[in-house]
PDB file of C-alpha atoms in Angstrom:
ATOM      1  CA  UNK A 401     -19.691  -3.033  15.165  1.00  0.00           C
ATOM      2  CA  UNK A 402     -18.631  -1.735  12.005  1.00  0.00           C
ATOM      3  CA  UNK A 403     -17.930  -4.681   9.269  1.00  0.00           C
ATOM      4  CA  UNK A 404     -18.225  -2.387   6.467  1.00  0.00           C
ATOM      5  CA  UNK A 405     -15.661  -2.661   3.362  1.00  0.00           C
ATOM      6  CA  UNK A 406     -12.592  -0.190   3.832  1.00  0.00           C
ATOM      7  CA  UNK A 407     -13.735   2.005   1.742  1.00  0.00           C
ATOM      8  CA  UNK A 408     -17.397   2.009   2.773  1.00  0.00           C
ATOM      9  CA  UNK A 409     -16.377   2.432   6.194  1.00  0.00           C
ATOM     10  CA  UNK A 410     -14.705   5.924   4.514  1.00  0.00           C
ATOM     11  CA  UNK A 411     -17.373   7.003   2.781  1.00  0.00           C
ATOM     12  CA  UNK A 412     -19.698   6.720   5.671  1.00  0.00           C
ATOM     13  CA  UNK A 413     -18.398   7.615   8.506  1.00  0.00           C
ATOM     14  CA  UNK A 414     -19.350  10.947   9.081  1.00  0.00           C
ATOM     15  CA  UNK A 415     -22.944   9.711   9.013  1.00  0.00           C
ATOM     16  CA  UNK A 416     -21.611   6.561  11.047  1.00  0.00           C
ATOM     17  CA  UNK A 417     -19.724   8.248  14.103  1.00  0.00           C
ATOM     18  CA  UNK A 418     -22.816  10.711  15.811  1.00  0.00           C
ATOM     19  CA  UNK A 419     -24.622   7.511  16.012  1.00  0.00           C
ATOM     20  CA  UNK A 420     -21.909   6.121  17.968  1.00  0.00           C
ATOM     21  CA  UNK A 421     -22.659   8.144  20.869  1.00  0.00           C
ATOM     22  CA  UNK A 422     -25.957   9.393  20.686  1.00  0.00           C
ATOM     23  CA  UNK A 423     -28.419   9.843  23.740  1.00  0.00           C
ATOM     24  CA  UNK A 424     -25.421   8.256  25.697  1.00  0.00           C
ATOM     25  CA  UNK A 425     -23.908  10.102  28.637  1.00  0.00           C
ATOM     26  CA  UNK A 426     -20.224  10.271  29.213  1.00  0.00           C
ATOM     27  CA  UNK A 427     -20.869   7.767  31.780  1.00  0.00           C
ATOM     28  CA  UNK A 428     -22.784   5.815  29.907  1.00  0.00           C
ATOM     29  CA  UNK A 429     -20.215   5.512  27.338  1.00  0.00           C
ATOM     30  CA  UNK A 430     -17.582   4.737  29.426  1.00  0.00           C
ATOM     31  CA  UNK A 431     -19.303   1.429  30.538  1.00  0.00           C
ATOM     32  CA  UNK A 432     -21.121   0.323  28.007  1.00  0.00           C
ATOM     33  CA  UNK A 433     -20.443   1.780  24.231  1.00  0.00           C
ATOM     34  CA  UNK A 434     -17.894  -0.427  22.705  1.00  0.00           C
ATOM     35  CA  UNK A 435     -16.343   0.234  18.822  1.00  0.00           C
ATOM     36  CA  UNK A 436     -15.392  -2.869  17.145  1.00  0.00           C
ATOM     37  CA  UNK A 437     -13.529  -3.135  13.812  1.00  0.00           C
ATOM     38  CA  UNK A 438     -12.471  -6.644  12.791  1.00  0.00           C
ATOM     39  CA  UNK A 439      -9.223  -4.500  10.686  1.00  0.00           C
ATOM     40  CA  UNK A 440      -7.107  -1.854  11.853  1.00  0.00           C
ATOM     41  CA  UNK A 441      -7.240   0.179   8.493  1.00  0.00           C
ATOM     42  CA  UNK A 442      -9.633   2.842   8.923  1.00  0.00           C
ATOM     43  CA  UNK A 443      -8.397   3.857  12.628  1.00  0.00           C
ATOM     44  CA  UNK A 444      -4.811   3.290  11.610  1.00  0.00           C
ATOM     45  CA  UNK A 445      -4.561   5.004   8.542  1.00  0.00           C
ATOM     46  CA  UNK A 446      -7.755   7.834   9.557  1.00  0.00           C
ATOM     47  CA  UNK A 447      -5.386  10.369   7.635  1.00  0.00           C
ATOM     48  CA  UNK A 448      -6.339   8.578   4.617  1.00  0.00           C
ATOM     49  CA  UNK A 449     -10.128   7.144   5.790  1.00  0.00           C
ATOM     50  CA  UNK A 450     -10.802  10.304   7.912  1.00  0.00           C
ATOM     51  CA  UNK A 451     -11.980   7.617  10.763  1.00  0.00           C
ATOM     52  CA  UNK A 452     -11.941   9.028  13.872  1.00  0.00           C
ATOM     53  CA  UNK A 453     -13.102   7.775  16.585  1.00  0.00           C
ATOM     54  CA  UNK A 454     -14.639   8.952  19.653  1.00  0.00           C
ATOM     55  CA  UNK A 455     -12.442   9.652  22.638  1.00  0.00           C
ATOM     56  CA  UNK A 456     -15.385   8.511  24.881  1.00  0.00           C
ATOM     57  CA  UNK A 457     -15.812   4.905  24.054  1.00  0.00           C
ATOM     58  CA  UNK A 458     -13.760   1.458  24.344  1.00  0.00           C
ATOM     59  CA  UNK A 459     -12.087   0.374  20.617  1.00  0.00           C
ATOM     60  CA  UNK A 460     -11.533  -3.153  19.868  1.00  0.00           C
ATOM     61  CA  UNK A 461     -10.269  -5.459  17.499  1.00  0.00           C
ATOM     62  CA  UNK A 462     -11.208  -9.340  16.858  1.00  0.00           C
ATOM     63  CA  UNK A 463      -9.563  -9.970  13.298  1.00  0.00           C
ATOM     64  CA  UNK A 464     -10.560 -13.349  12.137  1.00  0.00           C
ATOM     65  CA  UNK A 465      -7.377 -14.796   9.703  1.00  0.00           C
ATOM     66  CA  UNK A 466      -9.733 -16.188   7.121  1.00  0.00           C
ATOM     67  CA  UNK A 467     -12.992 -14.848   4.540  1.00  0.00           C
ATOM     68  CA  UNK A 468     -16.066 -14.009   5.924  1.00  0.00           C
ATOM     69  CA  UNK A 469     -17.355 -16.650   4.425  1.00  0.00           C
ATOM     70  CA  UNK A 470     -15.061 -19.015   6.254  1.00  0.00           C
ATOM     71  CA  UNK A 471     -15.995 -17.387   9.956  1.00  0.00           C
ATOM     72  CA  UNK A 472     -19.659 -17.894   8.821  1.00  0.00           C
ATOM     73  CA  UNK A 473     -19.534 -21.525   7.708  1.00  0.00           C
ATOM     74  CA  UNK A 474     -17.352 -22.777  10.441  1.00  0.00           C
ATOM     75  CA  UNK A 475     -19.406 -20.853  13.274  1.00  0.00           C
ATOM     76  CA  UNK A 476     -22.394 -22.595  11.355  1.00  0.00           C
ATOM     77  CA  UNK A 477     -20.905 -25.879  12.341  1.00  0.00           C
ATOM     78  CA  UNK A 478     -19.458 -24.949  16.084  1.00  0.00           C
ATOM     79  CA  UNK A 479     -15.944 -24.348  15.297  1.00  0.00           C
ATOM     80  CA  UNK A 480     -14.043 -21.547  14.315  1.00  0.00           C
ATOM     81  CA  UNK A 481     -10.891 -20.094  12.953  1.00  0.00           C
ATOM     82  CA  UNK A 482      -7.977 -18.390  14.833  1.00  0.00           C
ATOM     83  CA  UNK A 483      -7.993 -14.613  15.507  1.00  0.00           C
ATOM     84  CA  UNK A 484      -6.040 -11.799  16.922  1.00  0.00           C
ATOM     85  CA  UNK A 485      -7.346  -9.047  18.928  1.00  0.00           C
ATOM     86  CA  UNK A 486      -6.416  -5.475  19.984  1.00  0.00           C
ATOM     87  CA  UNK A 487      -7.312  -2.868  21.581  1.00  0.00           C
ATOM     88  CA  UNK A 488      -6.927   0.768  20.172  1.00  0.00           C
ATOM     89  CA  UNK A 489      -8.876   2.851  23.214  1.00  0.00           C
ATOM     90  CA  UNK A 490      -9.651   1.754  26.840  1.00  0.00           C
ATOM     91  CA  UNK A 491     -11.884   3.815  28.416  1.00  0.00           C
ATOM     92  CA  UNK A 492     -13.748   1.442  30.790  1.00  0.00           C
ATOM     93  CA  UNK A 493     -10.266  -0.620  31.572  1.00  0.00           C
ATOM     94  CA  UNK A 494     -12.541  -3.960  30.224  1.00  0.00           C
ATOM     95  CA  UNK A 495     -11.343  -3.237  26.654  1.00  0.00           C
ATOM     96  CA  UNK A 496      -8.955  -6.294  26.164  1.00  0.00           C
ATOM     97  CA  UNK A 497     -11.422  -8.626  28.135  1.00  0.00           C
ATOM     98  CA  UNK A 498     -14.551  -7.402  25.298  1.00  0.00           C
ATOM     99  CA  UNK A 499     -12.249  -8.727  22.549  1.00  0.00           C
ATOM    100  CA  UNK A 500     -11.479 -11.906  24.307  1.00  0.00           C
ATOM    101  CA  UNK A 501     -14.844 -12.386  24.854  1.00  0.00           C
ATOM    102  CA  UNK A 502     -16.017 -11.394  21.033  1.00  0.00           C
ATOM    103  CA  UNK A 503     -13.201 -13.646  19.868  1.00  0.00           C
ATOM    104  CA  UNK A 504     -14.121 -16.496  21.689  1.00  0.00           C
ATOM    105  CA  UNK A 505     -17.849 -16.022  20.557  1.00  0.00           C
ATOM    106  CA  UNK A 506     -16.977 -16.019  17.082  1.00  0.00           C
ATOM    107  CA  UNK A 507     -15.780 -19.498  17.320  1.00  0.00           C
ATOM    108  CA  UNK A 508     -12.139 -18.483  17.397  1.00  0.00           C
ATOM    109  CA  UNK A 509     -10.169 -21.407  18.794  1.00  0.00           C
ATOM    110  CA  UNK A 510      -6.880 -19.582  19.139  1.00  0.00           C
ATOM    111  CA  UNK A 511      -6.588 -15.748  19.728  1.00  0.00           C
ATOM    112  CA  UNK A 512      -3.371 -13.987  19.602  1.00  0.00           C
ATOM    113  CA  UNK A 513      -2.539 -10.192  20.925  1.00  0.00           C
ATOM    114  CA  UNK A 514      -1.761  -7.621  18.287  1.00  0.00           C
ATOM    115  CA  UNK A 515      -1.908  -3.806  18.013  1.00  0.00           C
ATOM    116  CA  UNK A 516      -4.071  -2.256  15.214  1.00  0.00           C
ATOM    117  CA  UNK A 517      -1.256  -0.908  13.394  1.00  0.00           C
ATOM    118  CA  UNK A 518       0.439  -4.602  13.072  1.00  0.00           C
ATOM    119  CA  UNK A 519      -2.508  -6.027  12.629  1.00  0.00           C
ATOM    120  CA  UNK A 520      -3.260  -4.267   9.172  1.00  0.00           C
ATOM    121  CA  UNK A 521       0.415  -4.081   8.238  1.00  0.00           C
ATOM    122  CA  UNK A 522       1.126  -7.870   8.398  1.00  0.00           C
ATOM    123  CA  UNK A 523      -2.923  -7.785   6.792  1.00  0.00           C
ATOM    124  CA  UNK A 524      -2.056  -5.793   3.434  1.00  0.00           C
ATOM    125  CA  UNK A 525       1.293  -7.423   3.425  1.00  0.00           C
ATOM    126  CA  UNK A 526       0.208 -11.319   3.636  1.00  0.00           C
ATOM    127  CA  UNK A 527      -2.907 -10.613   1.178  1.00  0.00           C
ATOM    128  CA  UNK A 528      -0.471  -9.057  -1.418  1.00  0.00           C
ATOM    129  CA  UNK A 529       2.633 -11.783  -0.675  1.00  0.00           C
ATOM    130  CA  UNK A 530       2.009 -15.341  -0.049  1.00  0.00           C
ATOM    131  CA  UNK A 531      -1.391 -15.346   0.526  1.00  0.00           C
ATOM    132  CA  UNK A 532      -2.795 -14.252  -2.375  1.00  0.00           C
ATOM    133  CA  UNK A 533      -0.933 -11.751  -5.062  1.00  0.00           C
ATOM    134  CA  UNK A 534       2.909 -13.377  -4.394  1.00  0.00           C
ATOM    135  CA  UNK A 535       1.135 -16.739  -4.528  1.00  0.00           C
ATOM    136  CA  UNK A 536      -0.792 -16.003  -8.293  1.00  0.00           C
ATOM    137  CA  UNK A 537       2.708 -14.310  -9.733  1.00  0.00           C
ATOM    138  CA  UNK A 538       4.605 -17.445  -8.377  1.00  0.00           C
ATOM    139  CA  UNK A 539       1.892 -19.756  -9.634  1.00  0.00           C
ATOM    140  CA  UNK A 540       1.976 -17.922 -13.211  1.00  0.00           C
ATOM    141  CA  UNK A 541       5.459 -17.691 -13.442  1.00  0.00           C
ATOM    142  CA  UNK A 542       6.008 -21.749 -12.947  1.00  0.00           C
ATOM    143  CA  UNK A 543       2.686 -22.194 -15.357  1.00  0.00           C
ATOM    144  CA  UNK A 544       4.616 -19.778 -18.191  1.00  0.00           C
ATOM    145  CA  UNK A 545       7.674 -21.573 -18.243  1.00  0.00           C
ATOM    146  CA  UNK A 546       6.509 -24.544 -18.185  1.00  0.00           C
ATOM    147  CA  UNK A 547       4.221 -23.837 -21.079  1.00  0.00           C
ATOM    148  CA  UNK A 548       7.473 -22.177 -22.940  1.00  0.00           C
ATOM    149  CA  UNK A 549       9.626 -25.199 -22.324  1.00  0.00           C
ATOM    150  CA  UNK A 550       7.048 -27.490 -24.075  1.00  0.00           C
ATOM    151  CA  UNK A 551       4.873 -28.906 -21.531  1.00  0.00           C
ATOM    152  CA  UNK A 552       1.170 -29.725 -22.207  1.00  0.00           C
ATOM    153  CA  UNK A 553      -1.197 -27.162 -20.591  1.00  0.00           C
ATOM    154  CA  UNK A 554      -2.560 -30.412 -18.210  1.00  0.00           C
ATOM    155  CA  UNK A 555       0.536 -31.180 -17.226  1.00  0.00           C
ATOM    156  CA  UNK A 556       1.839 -27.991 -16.421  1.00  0.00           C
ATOM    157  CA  UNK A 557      -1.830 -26.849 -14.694  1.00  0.00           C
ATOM    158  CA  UNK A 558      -1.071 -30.283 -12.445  1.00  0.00           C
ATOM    159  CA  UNK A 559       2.759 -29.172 -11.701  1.00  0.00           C
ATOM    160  CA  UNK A 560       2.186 -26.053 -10.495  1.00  0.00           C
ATOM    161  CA  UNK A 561      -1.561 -25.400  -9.545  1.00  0.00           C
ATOM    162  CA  UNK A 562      -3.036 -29.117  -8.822  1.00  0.00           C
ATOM    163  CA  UNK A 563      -0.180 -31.075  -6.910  1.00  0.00           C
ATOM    164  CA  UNK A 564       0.369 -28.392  -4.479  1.00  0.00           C
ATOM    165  CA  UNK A 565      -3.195 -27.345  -3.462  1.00  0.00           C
ATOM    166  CA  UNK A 566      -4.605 -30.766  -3.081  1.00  0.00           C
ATOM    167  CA  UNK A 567      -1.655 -32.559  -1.720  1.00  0.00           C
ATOM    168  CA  UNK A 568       1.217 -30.667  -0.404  1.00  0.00           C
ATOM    169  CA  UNK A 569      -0.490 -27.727   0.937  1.00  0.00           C
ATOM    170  CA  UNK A 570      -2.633 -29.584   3.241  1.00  0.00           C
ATOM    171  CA  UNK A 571       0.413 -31.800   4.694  1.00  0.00           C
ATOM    172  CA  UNK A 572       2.148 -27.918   5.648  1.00  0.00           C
ATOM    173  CA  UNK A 573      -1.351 -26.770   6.853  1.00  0.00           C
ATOM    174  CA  UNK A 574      -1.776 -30.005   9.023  1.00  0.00           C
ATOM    175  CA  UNK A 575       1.886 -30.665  10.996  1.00  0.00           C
ATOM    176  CA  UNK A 576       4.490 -27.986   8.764  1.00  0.00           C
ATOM    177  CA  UNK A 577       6.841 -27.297   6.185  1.00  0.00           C
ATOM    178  CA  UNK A 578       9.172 -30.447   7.587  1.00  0.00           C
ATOM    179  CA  UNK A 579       6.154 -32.663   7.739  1.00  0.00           C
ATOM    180  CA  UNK A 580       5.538 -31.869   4.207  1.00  0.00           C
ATOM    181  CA  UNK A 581       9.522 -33.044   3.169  1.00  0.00           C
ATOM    182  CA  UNK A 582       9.214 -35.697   4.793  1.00  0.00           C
ATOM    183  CA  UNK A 583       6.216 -36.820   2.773  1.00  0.00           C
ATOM    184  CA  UNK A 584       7.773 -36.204  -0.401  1.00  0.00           C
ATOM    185  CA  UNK A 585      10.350 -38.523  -2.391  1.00  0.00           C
ATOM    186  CA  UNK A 586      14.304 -38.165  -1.871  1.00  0.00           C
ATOM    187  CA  UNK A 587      14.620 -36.444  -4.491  1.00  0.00           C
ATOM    188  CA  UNK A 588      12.055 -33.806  -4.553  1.00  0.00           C
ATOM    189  CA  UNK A 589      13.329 -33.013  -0.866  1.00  0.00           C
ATOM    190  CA  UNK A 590      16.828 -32.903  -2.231  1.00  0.00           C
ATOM    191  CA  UNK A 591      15.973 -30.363  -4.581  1.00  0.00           C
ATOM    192  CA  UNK A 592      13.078 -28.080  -2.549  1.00  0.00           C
ATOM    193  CA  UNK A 593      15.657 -27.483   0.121  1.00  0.00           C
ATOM    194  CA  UNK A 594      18.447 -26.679  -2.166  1.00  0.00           C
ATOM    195  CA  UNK A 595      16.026 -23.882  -4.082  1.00  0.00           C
ATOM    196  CA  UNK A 596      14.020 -22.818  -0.933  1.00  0.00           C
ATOM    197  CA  UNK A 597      17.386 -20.515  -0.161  1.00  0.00           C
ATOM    198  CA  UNK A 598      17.644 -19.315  -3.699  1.00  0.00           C
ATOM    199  CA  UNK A 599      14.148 -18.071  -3.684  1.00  0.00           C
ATOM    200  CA  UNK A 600      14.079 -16.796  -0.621  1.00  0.00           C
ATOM    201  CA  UNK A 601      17.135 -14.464  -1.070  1.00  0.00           C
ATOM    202  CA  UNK A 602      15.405 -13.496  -4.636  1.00  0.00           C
ATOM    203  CA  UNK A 603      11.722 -12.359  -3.334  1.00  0.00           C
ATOM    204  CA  UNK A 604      12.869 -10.926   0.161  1.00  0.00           C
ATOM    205  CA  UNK A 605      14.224  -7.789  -1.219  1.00  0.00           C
ATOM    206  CA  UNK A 606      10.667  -7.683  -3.151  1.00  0.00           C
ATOM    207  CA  UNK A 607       8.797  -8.515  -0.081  1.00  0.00           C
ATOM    208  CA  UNK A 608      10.236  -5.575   1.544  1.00  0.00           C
ATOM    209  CA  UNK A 609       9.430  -3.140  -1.012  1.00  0.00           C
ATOM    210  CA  UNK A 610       6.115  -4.575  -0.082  1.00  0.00           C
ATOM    211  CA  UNK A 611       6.056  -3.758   3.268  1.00  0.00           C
ATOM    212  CA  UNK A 612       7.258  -0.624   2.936  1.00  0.00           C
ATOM    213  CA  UNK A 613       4.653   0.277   0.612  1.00  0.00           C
ATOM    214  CA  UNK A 614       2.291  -0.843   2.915  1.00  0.00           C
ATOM    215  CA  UNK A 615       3.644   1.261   6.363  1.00  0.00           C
ATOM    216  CA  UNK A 616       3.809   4.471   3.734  1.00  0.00           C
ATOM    217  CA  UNK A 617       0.104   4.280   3.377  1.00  0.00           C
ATOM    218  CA  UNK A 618       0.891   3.899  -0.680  1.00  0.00           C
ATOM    219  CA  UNK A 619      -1.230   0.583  -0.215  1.00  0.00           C
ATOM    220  CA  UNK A 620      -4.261   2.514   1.204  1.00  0.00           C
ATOM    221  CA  UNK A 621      -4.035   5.063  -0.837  1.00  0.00           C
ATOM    222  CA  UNK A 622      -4.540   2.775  -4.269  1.00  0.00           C
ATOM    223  CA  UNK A 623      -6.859   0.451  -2.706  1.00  0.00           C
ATOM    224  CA  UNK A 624      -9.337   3.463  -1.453  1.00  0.00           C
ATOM    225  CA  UNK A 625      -8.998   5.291  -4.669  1.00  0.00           C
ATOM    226  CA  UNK A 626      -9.589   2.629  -7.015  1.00  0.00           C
ATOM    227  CA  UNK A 627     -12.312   1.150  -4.476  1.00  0.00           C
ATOM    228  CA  UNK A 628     -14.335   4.323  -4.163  1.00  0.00           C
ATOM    229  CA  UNK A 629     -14.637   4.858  -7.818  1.00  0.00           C
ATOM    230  CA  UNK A 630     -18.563   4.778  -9.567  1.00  0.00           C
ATOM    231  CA  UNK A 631     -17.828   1.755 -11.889  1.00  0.00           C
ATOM    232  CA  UNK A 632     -15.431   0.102  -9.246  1.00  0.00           C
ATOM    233  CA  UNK A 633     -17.378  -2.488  -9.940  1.00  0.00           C
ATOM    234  CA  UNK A 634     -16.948  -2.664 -13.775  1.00  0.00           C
ATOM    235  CA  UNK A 635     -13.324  -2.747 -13.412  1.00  0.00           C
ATOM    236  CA  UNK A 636     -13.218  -5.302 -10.999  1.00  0.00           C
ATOM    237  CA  UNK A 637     -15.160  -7.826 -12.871  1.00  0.00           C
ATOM    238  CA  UNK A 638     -13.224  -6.996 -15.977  1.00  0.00           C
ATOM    239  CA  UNK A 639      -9.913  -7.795 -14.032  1.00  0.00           C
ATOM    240  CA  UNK A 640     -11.623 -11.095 -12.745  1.00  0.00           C
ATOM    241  CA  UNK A 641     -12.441 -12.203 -16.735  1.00  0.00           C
ATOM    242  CA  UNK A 642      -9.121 -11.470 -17.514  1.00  0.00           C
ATOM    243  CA  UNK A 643      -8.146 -13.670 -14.756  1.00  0.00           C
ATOM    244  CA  UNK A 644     -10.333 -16.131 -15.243  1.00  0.00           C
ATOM    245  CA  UNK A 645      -9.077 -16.107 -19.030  1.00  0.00           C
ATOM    246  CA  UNK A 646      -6.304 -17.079 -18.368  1.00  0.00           C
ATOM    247  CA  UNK A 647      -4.594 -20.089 -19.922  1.00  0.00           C
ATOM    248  CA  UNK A 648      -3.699 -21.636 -16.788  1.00  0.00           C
ATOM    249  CA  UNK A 649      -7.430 -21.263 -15.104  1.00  0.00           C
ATOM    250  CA  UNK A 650      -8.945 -22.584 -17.871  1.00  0.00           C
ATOM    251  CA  UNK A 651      -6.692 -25.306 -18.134  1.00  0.00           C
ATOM    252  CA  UNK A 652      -7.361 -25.846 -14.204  1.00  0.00           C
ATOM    253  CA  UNK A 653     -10.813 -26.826 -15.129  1.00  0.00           C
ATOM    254  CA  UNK A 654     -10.529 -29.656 -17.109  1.00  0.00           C
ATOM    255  CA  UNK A 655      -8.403 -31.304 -14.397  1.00  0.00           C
TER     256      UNK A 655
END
């Protein structure tokens, strides 16, 4: 089981794979030895991670779509989030039924078949588009504008930030997007579903530059080169006060 960062699963794999199959028979391996990577980066893009793996053991997937910290906490209290599985090599012909089995142990609820390769594609791509990076551009943009039209920093923090994390996110989470319209005044529904179009012809030409970056291996590229780095760490938390210095944050916490 190798949980390791990306880039520490780089960094340490030729010390990683001997152990894989030590003392273990080709036999042995067959049956019982059993690689599991909750991401399909390192085996997908091994070009860039030099991850390799054995051609004597099974290779699964069980990708949890949440943090760590989520699987933890929910397995804490007997539930669990959805996951989707894969399987990269099948040696003993059990390989799909080990990552049903790890999925369902990890409290996973729902499990969905995947291949590595999609699997960290549609990864890097949702973490850097809605899920995350699209979502903090979008939510700055709004914030900005706001701000530059007039608009208190409370009131614009509550627009943008408050409204839609603590009320209208939840309703889509819960029973979807139409659930959510429904909830919402005449108006506002009016006006989402007029715009929804507009945005979405703006940002998918955007979103596939994304994904292309992404399948090129440009993605893994930056994110082991700048992870790898002696004061990765420095930078990071230097990026995080700058976030966190932000108007809009700090406005987010008087709310």
């Amino acid at each position: 089981m190798n949980l390791l960062s990306d880039a520490a699963q780089s960094s340490t794999w030729l010390a990683i794979k001997p152990q894989i199959t030590k003392d273990k028979s080709d036999t042995d391996c067959d049956v019982r030895q059993t690689l599991y990577f909750s991401h399909g980066f390192s085996p997908v893009f091994k070009k860039q991670t030099k991850v390799d793996v054995p051609d004597n053991v099974d290779v699964i997937l069980v990708a949890p779509k949440g943090s760590g910290r989520t699987v933890r906490s929910l397995f804490r209290e007997g539930r669990g989030i959805n996951s989707s599985i894969a399987v990269f090599q099948d040696v003993s012909g059990q390989a799909k039924e080990k990552a049903t089995a790890l999925g369902v142990g990890i409290g996973s609820g729902y499990l969905y078949e995947t291949t590595f390769q999609k699997e960290v594609y549609s990864d890097l791509f949702g973490e850097r588009g809605c899920l995350a990076g699209g979502l903090h551009g979008m939510f700055l943009a709004q914030y900005e504008v706001l701000r530059e039209r007039g608009h208190s920093p409370s009131e614009a923090f509550n627009e943008t930030v408050e409204e839609a994390t603590q009320s209208l996110y939840p309703l889509i989470g819960a029973n979807g997007m139409d659930w959510m319209y429904e909830a919402c005044s005449t108006t506002a529904r009016r006006g989402a579903i007029d715009w929804s179009g507009r945005f979405k012809e703006t940002l998918k030409p955007l979103f596939n530059e994304l994904y292309d970056s992404v399948a090129s291996g440009k993605e893994t590229e930056r994110s082991l080169s700048f992870n790898s780095q002696k004061d990765y760490r420095e930078k990071y938390e230097q990026e995080m006060k700058e976030i966190r210095e932000l108007e809009i944050w700090r406005a987010g916490k008087t709310v």
